[in-house]
Coordinates of C-alpha atoms in Angstrom, one line a residue:
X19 CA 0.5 25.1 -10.5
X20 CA 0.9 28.7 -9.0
X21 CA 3.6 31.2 -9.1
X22 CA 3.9 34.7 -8.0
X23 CA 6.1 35.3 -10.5
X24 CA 9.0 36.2 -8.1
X25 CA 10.3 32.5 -7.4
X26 CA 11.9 29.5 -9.5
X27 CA 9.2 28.1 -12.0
X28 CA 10.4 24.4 -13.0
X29 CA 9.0 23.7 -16.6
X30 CA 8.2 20.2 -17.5
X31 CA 6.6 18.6 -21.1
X32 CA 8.5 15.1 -21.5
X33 CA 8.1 12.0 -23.1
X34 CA 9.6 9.1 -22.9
X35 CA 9.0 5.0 -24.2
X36 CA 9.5 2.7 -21.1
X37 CA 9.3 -1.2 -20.7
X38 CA 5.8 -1.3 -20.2
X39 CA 4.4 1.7 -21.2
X40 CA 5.4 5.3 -22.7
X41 CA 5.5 7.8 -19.9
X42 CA 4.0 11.4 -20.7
X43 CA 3.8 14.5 -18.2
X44 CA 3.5 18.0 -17.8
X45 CA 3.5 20.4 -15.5
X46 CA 5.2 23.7 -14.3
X47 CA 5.6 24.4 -10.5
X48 CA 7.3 27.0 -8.6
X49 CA 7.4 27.8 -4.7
X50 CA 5.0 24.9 -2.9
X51 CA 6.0 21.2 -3.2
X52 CA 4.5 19.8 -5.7
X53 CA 3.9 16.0 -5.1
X54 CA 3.7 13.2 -7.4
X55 CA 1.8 10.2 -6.4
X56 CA 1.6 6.7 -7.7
X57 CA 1.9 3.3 -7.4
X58 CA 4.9 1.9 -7.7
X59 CA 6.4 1.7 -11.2
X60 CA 4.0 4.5 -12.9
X61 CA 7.0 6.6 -13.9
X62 CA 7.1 9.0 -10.7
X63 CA 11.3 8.4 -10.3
X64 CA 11.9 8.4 -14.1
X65 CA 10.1 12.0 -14.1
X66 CA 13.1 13.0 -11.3
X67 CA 15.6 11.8 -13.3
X68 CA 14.5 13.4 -16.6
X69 CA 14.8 17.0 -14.7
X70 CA 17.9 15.9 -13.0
X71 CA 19.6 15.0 -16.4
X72 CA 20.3 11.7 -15.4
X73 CA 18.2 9.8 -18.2
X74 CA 17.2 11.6 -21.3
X75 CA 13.8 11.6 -22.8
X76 CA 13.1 10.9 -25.7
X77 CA 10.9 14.2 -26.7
X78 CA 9.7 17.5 -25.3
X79 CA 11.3 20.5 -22.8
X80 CA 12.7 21.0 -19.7
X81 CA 12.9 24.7 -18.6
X82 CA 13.4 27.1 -15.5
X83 CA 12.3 30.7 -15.1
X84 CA 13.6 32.9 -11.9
X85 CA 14.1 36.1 -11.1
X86 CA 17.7 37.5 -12.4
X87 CA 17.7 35.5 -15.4
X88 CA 18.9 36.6 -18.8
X89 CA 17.0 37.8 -21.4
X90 CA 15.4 34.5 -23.0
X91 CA 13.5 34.6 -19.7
X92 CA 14.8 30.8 -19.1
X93 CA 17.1 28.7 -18.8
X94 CA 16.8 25.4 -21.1
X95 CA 17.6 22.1 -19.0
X96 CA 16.1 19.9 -22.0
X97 CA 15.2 20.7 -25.4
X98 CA 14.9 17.9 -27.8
X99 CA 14.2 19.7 -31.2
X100 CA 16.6 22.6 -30.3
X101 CA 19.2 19.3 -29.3
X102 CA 19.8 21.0 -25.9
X103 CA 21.1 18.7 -22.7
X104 CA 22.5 19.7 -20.2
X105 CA 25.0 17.7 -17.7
X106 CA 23.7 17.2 -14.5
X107 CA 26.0 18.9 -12.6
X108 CA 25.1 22.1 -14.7
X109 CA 21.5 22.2 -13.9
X110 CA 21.2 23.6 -10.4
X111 CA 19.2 20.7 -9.6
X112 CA 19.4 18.9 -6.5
X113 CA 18.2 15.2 -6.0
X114 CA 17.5 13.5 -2.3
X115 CA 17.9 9.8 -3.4
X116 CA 16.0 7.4 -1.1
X117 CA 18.5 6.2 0.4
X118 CA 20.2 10.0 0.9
X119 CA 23.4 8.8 -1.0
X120 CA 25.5 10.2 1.7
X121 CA 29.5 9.4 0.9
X122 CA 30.1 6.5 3.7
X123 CA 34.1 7.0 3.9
X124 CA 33.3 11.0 4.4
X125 CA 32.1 12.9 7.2
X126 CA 29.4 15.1 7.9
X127 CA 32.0 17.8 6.9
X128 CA 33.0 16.5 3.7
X129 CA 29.7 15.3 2.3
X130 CA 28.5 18.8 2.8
X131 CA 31.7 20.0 1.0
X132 CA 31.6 17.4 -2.0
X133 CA 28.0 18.8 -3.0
X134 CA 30.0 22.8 -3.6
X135 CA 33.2 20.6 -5.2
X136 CA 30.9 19.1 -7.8
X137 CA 28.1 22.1 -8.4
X138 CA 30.1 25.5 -9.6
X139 CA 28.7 28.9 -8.2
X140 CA 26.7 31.0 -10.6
X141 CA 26.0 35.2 -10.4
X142 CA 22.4 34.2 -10.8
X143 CA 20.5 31.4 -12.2
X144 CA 21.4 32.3 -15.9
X145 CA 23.6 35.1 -15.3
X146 CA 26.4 34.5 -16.5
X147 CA 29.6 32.0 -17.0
X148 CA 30.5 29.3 -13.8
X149 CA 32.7 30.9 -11.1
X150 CA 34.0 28.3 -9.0
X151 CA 33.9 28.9 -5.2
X152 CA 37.0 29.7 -3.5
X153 CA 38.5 28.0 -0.4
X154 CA 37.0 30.5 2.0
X155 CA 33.8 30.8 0.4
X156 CA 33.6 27.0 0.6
X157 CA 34.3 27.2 4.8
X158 CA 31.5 29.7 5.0
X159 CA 29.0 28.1 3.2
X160 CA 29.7 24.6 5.2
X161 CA 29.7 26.2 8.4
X162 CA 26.3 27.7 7.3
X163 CA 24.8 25.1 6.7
X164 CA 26.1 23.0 9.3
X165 CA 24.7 25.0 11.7
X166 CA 21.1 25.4 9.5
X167 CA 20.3 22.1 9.7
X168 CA 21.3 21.5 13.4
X169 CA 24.8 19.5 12.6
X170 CA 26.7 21.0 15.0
X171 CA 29.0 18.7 16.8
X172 CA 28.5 16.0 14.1
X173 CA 31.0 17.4 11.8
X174 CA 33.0 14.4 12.1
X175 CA 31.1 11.6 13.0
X176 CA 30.8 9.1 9.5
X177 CA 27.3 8.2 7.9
X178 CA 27.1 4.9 9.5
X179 CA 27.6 7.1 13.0
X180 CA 24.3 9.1 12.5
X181 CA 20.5 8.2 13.1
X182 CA 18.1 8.9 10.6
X183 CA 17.4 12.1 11.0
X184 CA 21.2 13.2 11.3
X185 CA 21.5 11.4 7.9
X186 CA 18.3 13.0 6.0
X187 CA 19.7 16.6 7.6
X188 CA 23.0 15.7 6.0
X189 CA 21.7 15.2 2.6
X190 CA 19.5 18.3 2.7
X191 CA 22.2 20.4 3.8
X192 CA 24.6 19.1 1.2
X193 CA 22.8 19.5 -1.5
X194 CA 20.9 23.1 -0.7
X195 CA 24.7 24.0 0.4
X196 CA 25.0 24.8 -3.3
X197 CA 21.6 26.7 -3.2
X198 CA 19.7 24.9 -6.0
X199 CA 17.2 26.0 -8.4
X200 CA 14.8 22.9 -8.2
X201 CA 14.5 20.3 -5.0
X202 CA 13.7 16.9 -6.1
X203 CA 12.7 14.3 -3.3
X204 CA 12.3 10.8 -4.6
X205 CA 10.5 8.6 -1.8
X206 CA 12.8 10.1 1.2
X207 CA 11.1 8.2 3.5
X208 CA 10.7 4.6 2.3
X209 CA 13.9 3.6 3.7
X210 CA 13.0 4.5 7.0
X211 CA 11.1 2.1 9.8
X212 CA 8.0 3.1 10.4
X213 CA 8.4 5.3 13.9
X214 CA 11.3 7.1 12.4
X215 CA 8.9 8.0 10.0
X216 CA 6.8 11.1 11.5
X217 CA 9.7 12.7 12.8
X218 CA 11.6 13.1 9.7
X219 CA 8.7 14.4 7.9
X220 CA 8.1 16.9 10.4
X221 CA 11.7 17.8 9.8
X222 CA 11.6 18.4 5.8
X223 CA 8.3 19.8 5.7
X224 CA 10.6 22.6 7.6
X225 CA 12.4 22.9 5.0
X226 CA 10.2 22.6 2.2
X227 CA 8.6 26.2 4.2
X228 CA 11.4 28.0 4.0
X229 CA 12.7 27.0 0.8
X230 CA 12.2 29.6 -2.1
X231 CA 13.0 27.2 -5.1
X232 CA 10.7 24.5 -7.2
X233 CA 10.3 21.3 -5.0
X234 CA 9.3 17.9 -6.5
X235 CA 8.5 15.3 -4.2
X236 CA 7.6 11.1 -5.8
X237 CA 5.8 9.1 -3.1
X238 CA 3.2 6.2 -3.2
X239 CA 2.5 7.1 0.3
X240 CA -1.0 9.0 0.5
X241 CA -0.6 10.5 4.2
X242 CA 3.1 11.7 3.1
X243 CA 1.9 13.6 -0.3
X244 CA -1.4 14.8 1.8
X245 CA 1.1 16.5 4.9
X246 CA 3.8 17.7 2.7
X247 CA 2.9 18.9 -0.5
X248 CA 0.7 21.5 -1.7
X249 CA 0.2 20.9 -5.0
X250 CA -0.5 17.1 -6.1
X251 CA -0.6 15.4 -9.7
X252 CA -1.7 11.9 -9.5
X253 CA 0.1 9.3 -11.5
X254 CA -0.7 6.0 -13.2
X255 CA 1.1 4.3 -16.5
X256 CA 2.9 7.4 -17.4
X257 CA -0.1 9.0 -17.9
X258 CA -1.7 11.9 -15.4
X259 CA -4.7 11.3 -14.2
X260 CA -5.3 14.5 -12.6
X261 CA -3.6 17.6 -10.9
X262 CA -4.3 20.3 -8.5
X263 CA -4.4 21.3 -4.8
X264 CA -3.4 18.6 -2.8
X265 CA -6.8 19.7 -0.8
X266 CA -9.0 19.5 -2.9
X267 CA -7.9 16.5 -4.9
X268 CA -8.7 14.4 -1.7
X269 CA -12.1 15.9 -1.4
X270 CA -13.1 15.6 -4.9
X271 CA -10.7 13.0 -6.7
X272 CA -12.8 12.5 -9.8
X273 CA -12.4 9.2 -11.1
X274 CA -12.3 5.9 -9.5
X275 CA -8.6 5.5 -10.0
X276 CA -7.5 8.8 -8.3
X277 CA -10.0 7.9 -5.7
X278 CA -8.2 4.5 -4.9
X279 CA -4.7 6.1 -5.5
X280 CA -6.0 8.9 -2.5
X281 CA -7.0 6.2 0.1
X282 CA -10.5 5.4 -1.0
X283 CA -11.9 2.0 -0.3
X284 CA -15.3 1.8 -0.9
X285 CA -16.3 2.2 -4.7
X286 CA -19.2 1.0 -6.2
X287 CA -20.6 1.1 -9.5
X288 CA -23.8 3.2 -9.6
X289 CA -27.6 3.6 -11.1
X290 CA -28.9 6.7 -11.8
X291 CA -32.0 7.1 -9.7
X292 CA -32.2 10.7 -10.3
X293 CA -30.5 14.1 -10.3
X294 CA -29.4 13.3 -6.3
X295 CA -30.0 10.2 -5.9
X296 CA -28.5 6.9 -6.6
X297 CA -28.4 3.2 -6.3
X298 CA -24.8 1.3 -5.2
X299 CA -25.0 -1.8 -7.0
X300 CA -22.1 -3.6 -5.6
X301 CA -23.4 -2.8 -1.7
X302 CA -26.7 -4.8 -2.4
X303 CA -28.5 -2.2 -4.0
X304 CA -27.6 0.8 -1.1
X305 CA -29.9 3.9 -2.0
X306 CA -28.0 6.7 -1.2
X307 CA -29.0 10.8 -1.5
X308 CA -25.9 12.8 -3.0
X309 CA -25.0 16.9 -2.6
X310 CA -23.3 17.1 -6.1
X311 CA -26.0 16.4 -9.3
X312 CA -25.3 13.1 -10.7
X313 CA -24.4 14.0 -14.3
X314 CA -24.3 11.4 -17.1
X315 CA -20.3 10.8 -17.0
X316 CA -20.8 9.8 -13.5
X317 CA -20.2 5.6 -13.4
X318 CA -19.6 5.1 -9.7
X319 CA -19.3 6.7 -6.0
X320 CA -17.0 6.2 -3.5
X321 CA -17.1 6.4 0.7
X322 CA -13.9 6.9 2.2
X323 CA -13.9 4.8 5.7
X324 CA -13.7 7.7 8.3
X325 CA -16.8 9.5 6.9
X326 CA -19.2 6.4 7.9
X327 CA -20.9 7.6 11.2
X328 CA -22.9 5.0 13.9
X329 CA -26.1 6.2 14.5
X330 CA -28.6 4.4 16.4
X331 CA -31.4 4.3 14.2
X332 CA -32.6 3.5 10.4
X333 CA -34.7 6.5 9.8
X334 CA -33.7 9.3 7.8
X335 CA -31.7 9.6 4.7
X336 CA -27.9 7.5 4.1
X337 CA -28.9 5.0 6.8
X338 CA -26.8 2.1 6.2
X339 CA -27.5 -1.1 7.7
X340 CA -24.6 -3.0 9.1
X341 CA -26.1 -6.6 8.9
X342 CA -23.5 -9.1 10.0
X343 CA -20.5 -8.0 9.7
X344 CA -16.7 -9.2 9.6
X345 CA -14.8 -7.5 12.5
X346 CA -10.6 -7.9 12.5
X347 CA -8.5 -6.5 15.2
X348 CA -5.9 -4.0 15.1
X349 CA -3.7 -2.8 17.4
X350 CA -5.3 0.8 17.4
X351 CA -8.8 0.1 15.3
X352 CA -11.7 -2.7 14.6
X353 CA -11.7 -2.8 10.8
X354 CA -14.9 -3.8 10.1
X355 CA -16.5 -5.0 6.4
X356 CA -20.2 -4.3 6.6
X357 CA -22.5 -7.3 5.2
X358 CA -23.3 -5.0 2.0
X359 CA -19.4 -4.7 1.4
X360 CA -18.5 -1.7 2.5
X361 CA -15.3 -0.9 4.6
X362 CA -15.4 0.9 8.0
X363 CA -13.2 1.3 10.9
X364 CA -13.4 2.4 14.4
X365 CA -10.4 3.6 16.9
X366 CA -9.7 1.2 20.0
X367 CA -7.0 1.1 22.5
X368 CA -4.2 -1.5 22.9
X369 CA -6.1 -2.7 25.9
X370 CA -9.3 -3.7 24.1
X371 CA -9.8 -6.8 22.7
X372 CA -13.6 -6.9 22.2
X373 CA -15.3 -5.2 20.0
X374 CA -18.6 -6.0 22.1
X375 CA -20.9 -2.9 22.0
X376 CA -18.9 -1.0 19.7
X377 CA -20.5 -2.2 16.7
X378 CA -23.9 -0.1 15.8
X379 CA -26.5 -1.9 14.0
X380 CA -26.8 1.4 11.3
X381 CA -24.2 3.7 9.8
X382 CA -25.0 7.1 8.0
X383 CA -23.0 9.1 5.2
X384 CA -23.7 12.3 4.7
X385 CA -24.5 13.4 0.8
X386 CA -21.8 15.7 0.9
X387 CA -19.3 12.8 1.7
X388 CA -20.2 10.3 -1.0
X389 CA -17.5 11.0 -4.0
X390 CA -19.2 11.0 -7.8
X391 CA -16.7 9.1 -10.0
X392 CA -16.1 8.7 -13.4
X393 CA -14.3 6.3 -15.1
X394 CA -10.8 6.5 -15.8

């Protein structure tokens, strides 16, 4: 990913053997969230927990470069042929578990305190030997925060006393109290119910603006990775499938896994008709005109649901016909499965309950929609 060279670059070539499959990554990212997306069990929180120093790979490096560092230019987190591990608590790393892993027997107070008792305070990332924080130093930098991340008044109210949001603050400000390197955000939102949801991404992607470090964020949630992160490497069986700007990822995903793992639906396996033009062979033969040329690699296409359009005739080009389709009700949208297969769905309100007119008999793509996959 980028750097401007005047932030925290986070380093990161690992491998590691797991139950089912050997995980290998790398990547470097500095300012900008970086997200990882995946399916559940790909290797996205054992990826965390290698750069946090809480499991060990089994090969490769784990560095950081900043500004004020001595003059290797780095500081080593993990360096198997050089045998170089370092503790957790030495890496200027901090980790938002899922669950925030707020202390339930402290307050909002201490948990922000704990995080400076068990991280010592540097003279620069790399600069020189530990200093601990004094009393004083401790007061100031817990007030700080407190008052950062809009705790004020909470100070002594118990985890199981906060919503949450007041919980999510907590963790943040705890562990930025100590003004880590690296951020690493492992699913921070699958713990909340759904309608807590939006607000407390609205909340972090605060902080993820302002914050001048390396930020890693694992989700298996496509909207979360798609609002929050900038950069995005897509996961699968230890293995990455592709990286990039988050943008641009979702517009052109590649292959017909990273299109599935971005929200796409509607793949097909493909003819080659000729340089823009192909035939859908699992939508009963669908003709369709493409913008990209249609290289040899390409294997399939995909529509994504919200780029199908009613129109209310057959003639020109990407005219799809609907037939008769299958129509199931939502609370806010008609998801409706075309007779050819494909996947579409309209917005409703609560109040309808027939869908009744809303139904065209034709649908059109536009070439520049359809997605040219190849396989994985």
């Amino acid at each position: 990913m980028e750097n401007s060279g005047n932030e925290a670059l986070l380093e990161v070539d690992i491998r590691k053997k797991l139950k089912e499959f050997s995980l290998e990554i790398r990547f470097s990212c500095g300012r900008g969230c970086l997200g990882i997306l995946g399916p559940s069990g790909c290797g996205k929180s054992m990826t965390l927990k290698s750069i946090a120093g809480i499991v060990t790979p089994d090969e490769g490096r784990i560095a950081l470069r900043a500004p004020g560092m001595r003059e290797t230019g780095e500081q080593i987190l993990f360096h198997k042929a050089q045998k170089i591990n370092l503790k957790p608590q030495e890496r200027r790393v901090g980790y938002l578990f899922q669950n925030y892993a707020l202390f339930p027997n402290m307050t909002v107070e201490e948990n922000i305190r704990s995080g400076l008792s068990s991280h010592a305070q540097r003279k620069g990332f790399g600069g020189g030997k530990e200093k601990p924080m004094s009393r004083e130093q401790q007061n100031a930098r817990v007030d700080e925060m407190i008052n950062r991340f809009q705790l004020s008044g909470l100070e002594n109210r118990y985890p199981g006393q906060l919503s949450g949001g007041q919980q999510q603050r907590t963790a943040l400000a705890r562990i930025l109290a100590y003004e880590p390197q690296v951020l690493l955000l492992d699913e921070p939102f699958s713990a909340m119910d759904t309608y807590l949801r939006e607000g407390l991404r609205l909340e972090l992607a605060k902080v993820l603006s302002s914050y001048e470090g390396a930020s890693v964020m694992v989700t298996h949630d496509r909207d979360e990775a798609y609002q929050l992160c900038d950069y995005l490497l897509l996961l699968d069986n230890g293995r990455v499938l592709t990286a990039g700007r988050t943008r641009e990822i979702f517009q052109d995903p590649g292959t017909c896994q990273a299109a599935r793992l971005t929200g796409c639906k509607n793949i097909s396996s493909i003819e080659r008709l000729g340089a823009h033009q192909v035939r859908a062979l699992d939508w009963d033969g669908l003709v369709l005109t493409v913008e990209k040329e249609v290289g040899p690699e390409i294997t399939s296409i995909g529509i994504r649901a919200h780029d199908l359009e009613p129109v209310s005739d057959g003639e020109g080009i990407n005219r799809i016909p609907v037939g008769n389709p299958s129509v199931t009700e939502m609370p806010f949208e008609w998801y409706v499965t075309l007779e050819n297969g494909l996947w579409w769905k309209v917005e409703k309100t609560i109040h309808t309950h027939s869908s009744a007119g809303v139904i065209p008999e034709w649908l059109v793509v536009q070439p520049e929609a359809v997605l040219l996959l190849r396989d994985e």
